[in-house]
Amino acid sequence: MNLKRKFDAGEFAVLAEMEPPKGVDVSTMLSNAMRVKGEVDAFVIPEMSNAVMRMSSLGGAMILQGKGMETVMQVNCRDRNRIALQADLLAANGCGITNVMAVAGEDPSFGDHYQARSVYDIDLLELLNAIRGLQDGKDMAGIELSGSPQFLVGSTVDAGAKGKSPELEIEEMTKKIEAGVQFFISPPLFDLSAIHPFMKRVDIQKTKIIPTVLLLKSLGMARYIMRNVDNVYITDSLIDRIQKSPDKVRECTQIASEMVTSLKKEGFSGVNLATLGWEHKLPEILERI
Amino acid sequence: MIVADRKPIEEIIAEIKEHEKILILGCNECVTVCEAGGKKEVGVLASALRMYFLNQGRDVKLDEITLERQCDHEYLEEIRDVIDQYDAVVSLACGVGVQFMAEKYHTMPVYPGVNTCFLGVTEKRGLWTERCQACGQCILARTGGICPVSRCAKRILNGPCGGSTQGSCEINKEISCAWQLIIDRLKALDRLDDYEQIDPIKDWSTDRAGGPRKVEREDVQQ
């Protein structure tokens, strides 16, 4: 329960996303995680992000937990109905997973199985209420459980996201807090000023906001995000900085490290490092913090 | 047709009770055929609401209009001159009509007066049953004209689940097993060999699961 302890103590928590494999060869995921085991408080295991079919979050989380690493399991309503979601939550907690993060999940049309029928039997808020119900000892049908799970519950908030109204986001966040959410992961941040309007309205000492720091892999990726990704700000000066650097990859890891340091100084509860397949770069980011 | 059922009047009253000038708006198409939202039902609902407001000692204006359709601009335009006389509309059209009405008259509160149920048929007066889920890729040619997507509880596409008994679905004995119907029909057509063929995995992206859909035909657009 390292993550909960850190949150309770008000210490800065370092989370890192660790994508499970598309297949059963978990050696790369394991070796990447092992290399930063001591520096990461918990690994966030995405639940088939972008609707690309791969090993489930539950599977990936169990594999890392088996090697002594704490994880945050993601659950979403896209692929499972209320029966399966509750069953997986019980399985997870029964296997020692104590952190769970409920996310909306991208539509199958974004992924590699675009012909799939999405489920959405319940929505995100209903899922959060279901998690709270399980913790209180009852399932969604009101039937008493034989042993109730206990989770640290997280979700997402679009804090600092381009084109989002901070007021609406705060309303959404309040609803989630009422449904039992204890920490929030927010979208990739490259410019602290983007999250300032949100910070003016939310006391980040009280509400645990964990911004994502996304590792850029190239100038092209930075430009692509700037032009095409709706909810992420990338400034021209950042593009310039990468462009002028003789070692662009190293510059990008340096940018990620600096952002982590800045977020710590700003008083955020932690950071979520997203490296999108470049998990081997985590040590380089972490050593400069 | 789109089959709808009457909404309990208590639900309608709960939504409209604060309003003073209410238009009850019927639709002369599907909801008339399934006796949920046509001119006759508009009259019945308006009378019941008049009784309710009378008992409450309130003088509420309740008018009745039934349009040819509520899913076409031209018919919804017919009430443009009178819509300002009201502070709410109860639409007895299906959910399509309610929404098109709300889109067209953006500041007018519009409340649904029926529950929209499914795409179906009139088996006999007072009995409507489902036939189509509008999945966007019709497979009826391969299934003898009987749809497993809408008529099988599990929507399975390659033969029965094994739970049916004497032609009845395991979830409800009053519902026929869709696959029993398909097999009987293929036999009658002397096409039982078709039953042996395994269907390709269905592409659900054209179903509602793929998001709100549209059909766009440039050849008929002006």
PDB file of N, CA, C and O in Angstrom, chain A residues 175-208:
ATOM      1  N   LYS A 175     -18.539  15.363  -8.759  1.00  0.00           N
ATOM      2  CA  LYS A 175     -19.407  14.183  -8.827  1.00  0.00           C
ATOM      3  C   LYS A 175     -18.599  12.918  -8.551  1.00  0.00           C
ATOM      4  O   LYS A 175     -19.051  12.008  -7.859  1.00  0.00           O
ATOM      5  N   LYS A 176     -17.393  12.867  -9.112  1.00  0.00           N
ATOM      6  CA  LYS A 176     -16.558  11.677  -8.930  1.00  0.00           C
ATOM      7  C   LYS A 176     -16.082  11.565  -7.480  1.00  0.00           C
ATOM      8  O   LYS A 176     -16.008  10.464  -6.934  1.00  0.00           O
ATOM      9  N   ILE A 177     -15.766  12.699  -6.874  1.00  0.00           N
ATOM     10  CA  ILE A 177     -15.337  12.653  -5.465  1.00  0.00           C
ATOM     11  C   ILE A 177     -16.493  12.122  -4.608  1.00  0.00           C
ATOM     12  O   ILE A 177     -16.300  11.284  -3.732  1.00  0.00           O
ATOM     13  N   GLU A 178     -17.691  12.614  -4.911  1.00  0.00           N
ATOM     14  CA  GLU A 178     -18.871  12.133  -4.167  1.00  0.00           C
ATOM     15  C   GLU A 178     -19.065  10.630  -4.368  1.00  0.00           C
ATOM     16  O   GLU A 178     -19.605   9.946  -3.505  1.00  0.00           O
ATOM     17  N   ALA A 179     -18.625  10.133  -5.532  1.00  0.00           N
ATOM     18  CA  ALA A 179     -18.750   8.691  -5.811  1.00  0.00           C
ATOM     19  C   ALA A 179     -17.553   7.904  -5.269  1.00  0.00           C
ATOM     20  O   ALA A 179     -17.440   6.710  -5.544  1.00  0.00           O
ATOM     21  N   GLY A 180     -16.678   8.576  -4.547  1.00  0.00           N
ATOM     22  CA  GLY A 180     -15.613   7.847  -3.842  1.00  0.00           C
ATOM     23  C   GLY A 180     -14.221   7.942  -4.427  1.00  0.00           C
ATOM     24  O   GLY A 180     -13.311   7.235  -3.985  1.00  0.00           O
ATOM     25  N   VAL A 181     -14.013   8.826  -5.417  1.00  0.00           N
ATOM     26  CA  VAL A 181     -12.674   8.919  -6.014  1.00  0.00           C
ATOM     27  C   VAL A 181     -11.730   9.663  -5.073  1.00  0.00           C
ATOM     28  O   VAL A 181     -12.054  10.715  -4.538  1.00  0.00           O
ATOM     29  N   GLN A 182     -10.536   9.082  -4.898  1.00  0.00           N
ATOM     30  CA  GLN A 182      -9.564   9.673  -3.970  1.00  0.00           C
ATOM     31  C   GLN A 182      -8.388  10.344  -4.677  1.00  0.00           C
ATOM     32  O   GLN A 182      -7.668  11.115  -4.077  1.00  0.00           O
ATOM     33  N   PHE A 183      -8.159   9.992  -5.948  1.00  0.00           N
ATOM     34  CA  PHE A 183      -7.110  10.700  -6.702  1.00  0.00           C
ATOM     35  C   PHE A 183      -7.490  10.763  -8.185  1.00  0.00           C
ATOM     36  O   PHE A 183      -8.288   9.955  -8.668  1.00  0.00           O
ATOM     37  N   PHE A 184      -6.935  11.760  -8.853  1.00  0.00           N
ATOM     38  CA  PHE A 184      -7.280  11.997 -10.263  1.00  0.00           C
ATOM     39  C   PHE A 184      -6.020  12.084 -11.108  1.00  0.00           C
ATOM     40  O   PHE A 184      -5.087  12.797 -10.742  1.00  0.00           O
ATOM     41  N   ILE A 185      -6.022  11.394 -12.217  1.00  0.00           N
ATOM     42  CA  ILE A 185      -4.929  11.553 -13.179  1.00  0.00           C
ATOM     43  C   ILE A 185      -5.429  12.465 -14.295  1.00  0.00           C
ATOM     44  O   ILE A 185      -6.540  12.290 -14.803  1.00  0.00           O
ATOM     45  N   SER A 186      -4.616  13.487 -14.613  1.00  0.00           N
ATOM     46  CA  SER A 186      -5.038  14.455 -15.640  1.00  0.00           C
ATOM     47  C   SER A 186      -4.188  14.272 -16.902  1.00  0.00           C
ATOM     48  O   SER A 186      -3.146  13.625 -16.870  1.00  0.00           O
ATOM     49  N   PRO A 187      -4.626  14.839 -18.028  1.00  0.00           N
ATOM     50  CA  PRO A 187      -3.965  14.595 -19.334  1.00  0.00           C
ATOM     51  C   PRO A 187      -2.531  15.150 -19.381  1.00  0.00           C
ATOM     52  O   PRO A 187      -2.125  15.931 -18.520  1.00  0.00           O
ATOM     53  N   PRO A 188      -1.783  14.744 -20.411  1.00  0.00           N
ATOM     54  CA  PRO A 188      -0.397  15.202 -20.536  1.00  0.00           C
ATOM     55  C   PRO A 188      -0.273  16.730 -20.474  1.00  0.00           C
ATOM     56  O   PRO A 188      -1.061  17.456 -21.078  1.00  0.00           O
ATOM     57  N   LEU A 189       0.729  17.155 -19.745  1.00  0.00           N
ATOM     58  CA  LEU A 189       0.950  18.583 -19.513  1.00  0.00           C
ATOM     59  C   LEU A 189       2.360  18.929 -20.001  1.00  0.00           C
ATOM     60  O   LEU A 189       3.337  18.277 -19.620  1.00  0.00           O
ATOM     61  N   PHE A 190       2.453  19.950 -20.856  1.00  0.00           N
ATOM     62  CA  PHE A 190       3.767  20.399 -21.313  1.00  0.00           C
ATOM     63  C   PHE A 190       4.008  21.849 -20.920  1.00  0.00           C
ATOM     64  O   PHE A 190       5.101  22.368 -21.086  1.00  0.00           O
ATOM     65  N   ASP A 191       2.944  22.494 -20.455  1.00  0.00           N
ATOM     66  CA  ASP A 191       3.047  23.910 -20.125  1.00  0.00           C
ATOM     67  C   ASP A 191       2.211  24.133 -18.866  1.00  0.00           C
ATOM     68  O   ASP A 191       0.987  23.968 -18.902  1.00  0.00           O
ATOM     69  N   LEU A 192       2.893  24.462 -17.786  1.00  0.00           N
ATOM     70  CA  LEU A 192       2.186  24.585 -16.501  1.00  0.00           C
ATOM     71  C   LEU A 192       1.067  25.626 -16.540  1.00  0.00           C
ATOM     72  O   LEU A 192       0.062  25.498 -15.846  1.00  0.00           O
ATOM     73  N   SER A 193       1.246  26.658 -17.388  1.00  0.00           N
ATOM     74  CA  SER A 193       0.224  27.709 -17.407  1.00  0.00           C
ATOM     75  C   SER A 193      -1.134  27.146 -17.855  1.00  0.00           C
ATOM     76  O   SER A 193      -2.184  27.714 -17.551  1.00  0.00           O
ATOM     77  N   ALA A 194      -1.105  26.010 -18.580  1.00  0.00           N
ATOM     78  CA  ALA A 194      -2.364  25.421 -19.058  1.00  0.00           C
ATOM     79  C   ALA A 194      -3.231  24.939 -17.894  1.00  0.00           C
ATOM     80  O   ALA A 194      -4.462  24.909 -17.995  1.00  0.00           O
ATOM     81  N   ILE A 195      -2.603  24.564 -16.808  1.00  0.00           N
ATOM     82  CA  ILE A 195      -3.371  24.007 -15.691  1.00  0.00           C
ATOM     83  C   ILE A 195      -3.658  25.071 -14.625  1.00  0.00           C
ATOM     84  O   ILE A 195      -4.431  24.832 -13.694  1.00  0.00           O
ATOM     85  N   HIS A 196      -3.102  26.262 -14.787  1.00  0.00           N
ATOM     86  CA  HIS A 196      -3.306  27.309 -13.776  1.00  0.00           C
ATOM     87  C   HIS A 196      -4.772  27.720 -13.592  1.00  0.00           C
ATOM     88  O   HIS A 196      -5.223  27.878 -12.458  1.00  0.00           O
ATOM     89  N   PRO A 197      -5.567  27.871 -14.690  1.00  0.00           N
ATOM     90  CA  PRO A 197      -6.993  28.221 -14.470  1.00  0.00           C
ATOM     91  C   PRO A 197      -7.706  27.182 -13.608  1.00  0.00           C
ATOM     92  O   PRO A 197      -8.559  27.518 -12.786  1.00  0.00           O
ATOM     93  N   PHE A 198      -7.337  25.935 -13.785  1.00  0.00           N
ATOM     94  CA  PHE A 198      -7.940  24.858 -12.985  1.00  0.00           C
ATOM     95  C   PHE A 198      -7.460  24.955 -11.537  1.00  0.00           C
ATOM     96  O   PHE A 198      -8.249  24.823 -10.590  1.00  0.00           O
ATOM     97  N   MET A 199      -6.162  25.215 -11.370  1.00  0.00           N
ATOM     98  CA  MET A 199      -5.590  25.286 -10.012  1.00  0.00           C
ATOM     99  C   MET A 199      -6.164  26.430  -9.199  1.00  0.00           C
ATOM    100  O   MET A 199      -6.216  26.368  -7.975  1.00  0.00           O
ATOM    101  N   LYS A 200      -6.572  27.507  -9.903  1.00  0.00           N
ATOM    102  CA  LYS A 200      -7.164  28.649  -9.192  1.00  0.00           C
ATOM    103  C   LYS A 200      -8.461  28.244  -8.507  1.00  0.00           C
ATOM    104  O   LYS A 200      -8.891  28.856  -7.547  1.00  0.00           O
ATOM    105  N   ARG A 201      -9.128  27.237  -9.074  1.00  0.00           N
ATOM    106  CA  ARG A 201     -10.447  26.852  -8.570  1.00  0.00           C
ATOM    107  C   ARG A 201     -10.403  25.619  -7.673  1.00  0.00           C
ATOM    108  O   ARG A 201     -11.401  25.273  -7.055  1.00  0.00           O
ATOM    109  N   VAL A 202      -9.275  24.913  -7.680  1.00  0.00           N
ATOM    110  CA  VAL A 202      -9.190  23.664  -6.899  1.00  0.00           C
ATOM    111  C   VAL A 202      -7.974  23.731  -5.976  1.00  0.00           C
ATOM    112  O   VAL A 202      -6.889  24.138  -6.404  1.00  0.00           O
ATOM    113  N   ASP A 203      -8.173  23.347  -4.734  1.00  0.00           N
ATOM    114  CA  ASP A 203      -7.061  23.304  -3.795  1.00  0.00           C
ATOM    115  C   ASP A 203      -6.328  21.973  -3.986  1.00  0.00           C
ATOM    116  O   ASP A 203      -6.807  20.918  -3.556  1.00  0.00           O
ATOM    117  N   ILE A 204      -5.174  22.050  -4.658  1.00  0.00           N
ATOM    118  CA  ILE A 204      -4.476  20.792  -4.971  1.00  0.00           C
ATOM    119  C   ILE A 204      -3.819  20.175  -3.736  1.00  0.00           C
ATOM    120  O   ILE A 204      -3.276  19.070  -3.811  1.00  0.00           O
ATOM    121  N   GLN A 205      -3.852  20.903  -2.631  1.00  0.00           N
ATOM    122  CA  GLN A 205      -3.370  20.275  -1.385  1.00  0.00           C
ATOM    123  C   GLN A 205      -4.427  19.286  -0.866  1.00  0.00           C
ATOM    124  O   GLN A 205      -4.109  18.295  -0.246  1.00  0.00           O
ATOM    125  N   LYS A 206      -5.677  19.623  -1.157  1.00  0.00           N
ATOM    126  CA  LYS A 206      -6.768  18.765  -0.656  1.00  0.00           C
ATOM    127  C   LYS A 206      -7.160  17.696  -1.678  1.00  0.00           C
ATOM    128  O   LYS A 206      -7.464  16.566  -1.321  1.00  0.00           O
ATOM    129  N   THR A 207      -7.212  18.097  -2.952  1.00  0.00           N
ATOM    130  CA  THR A 207      -7.629  17.151  -3.989  1.00  0.00           C
ATOM    131  C   THR A 207      -6.390  16.618  -4.692  1.00  0.00           C
ATOM    132  O   THR A 207      -5.572  17.397  -5.182  1.00  0.00           O
ATOM    133  N   LYS A 208      -6.277  15.320  -4.715  1.00  0.00           N
ATOM    134  CA  LYS A 208      -5.051  14.719  -5.258  1.00  0.00           C
ATOM    135  C   LYS A 208      -5.125  14.655  -6.779  1.00  0.00           C
ATOM    136  O   LYS A 208      -5.799  13.807  -7.358  1.00  0.00           O
TER     137      LYS A 208
END
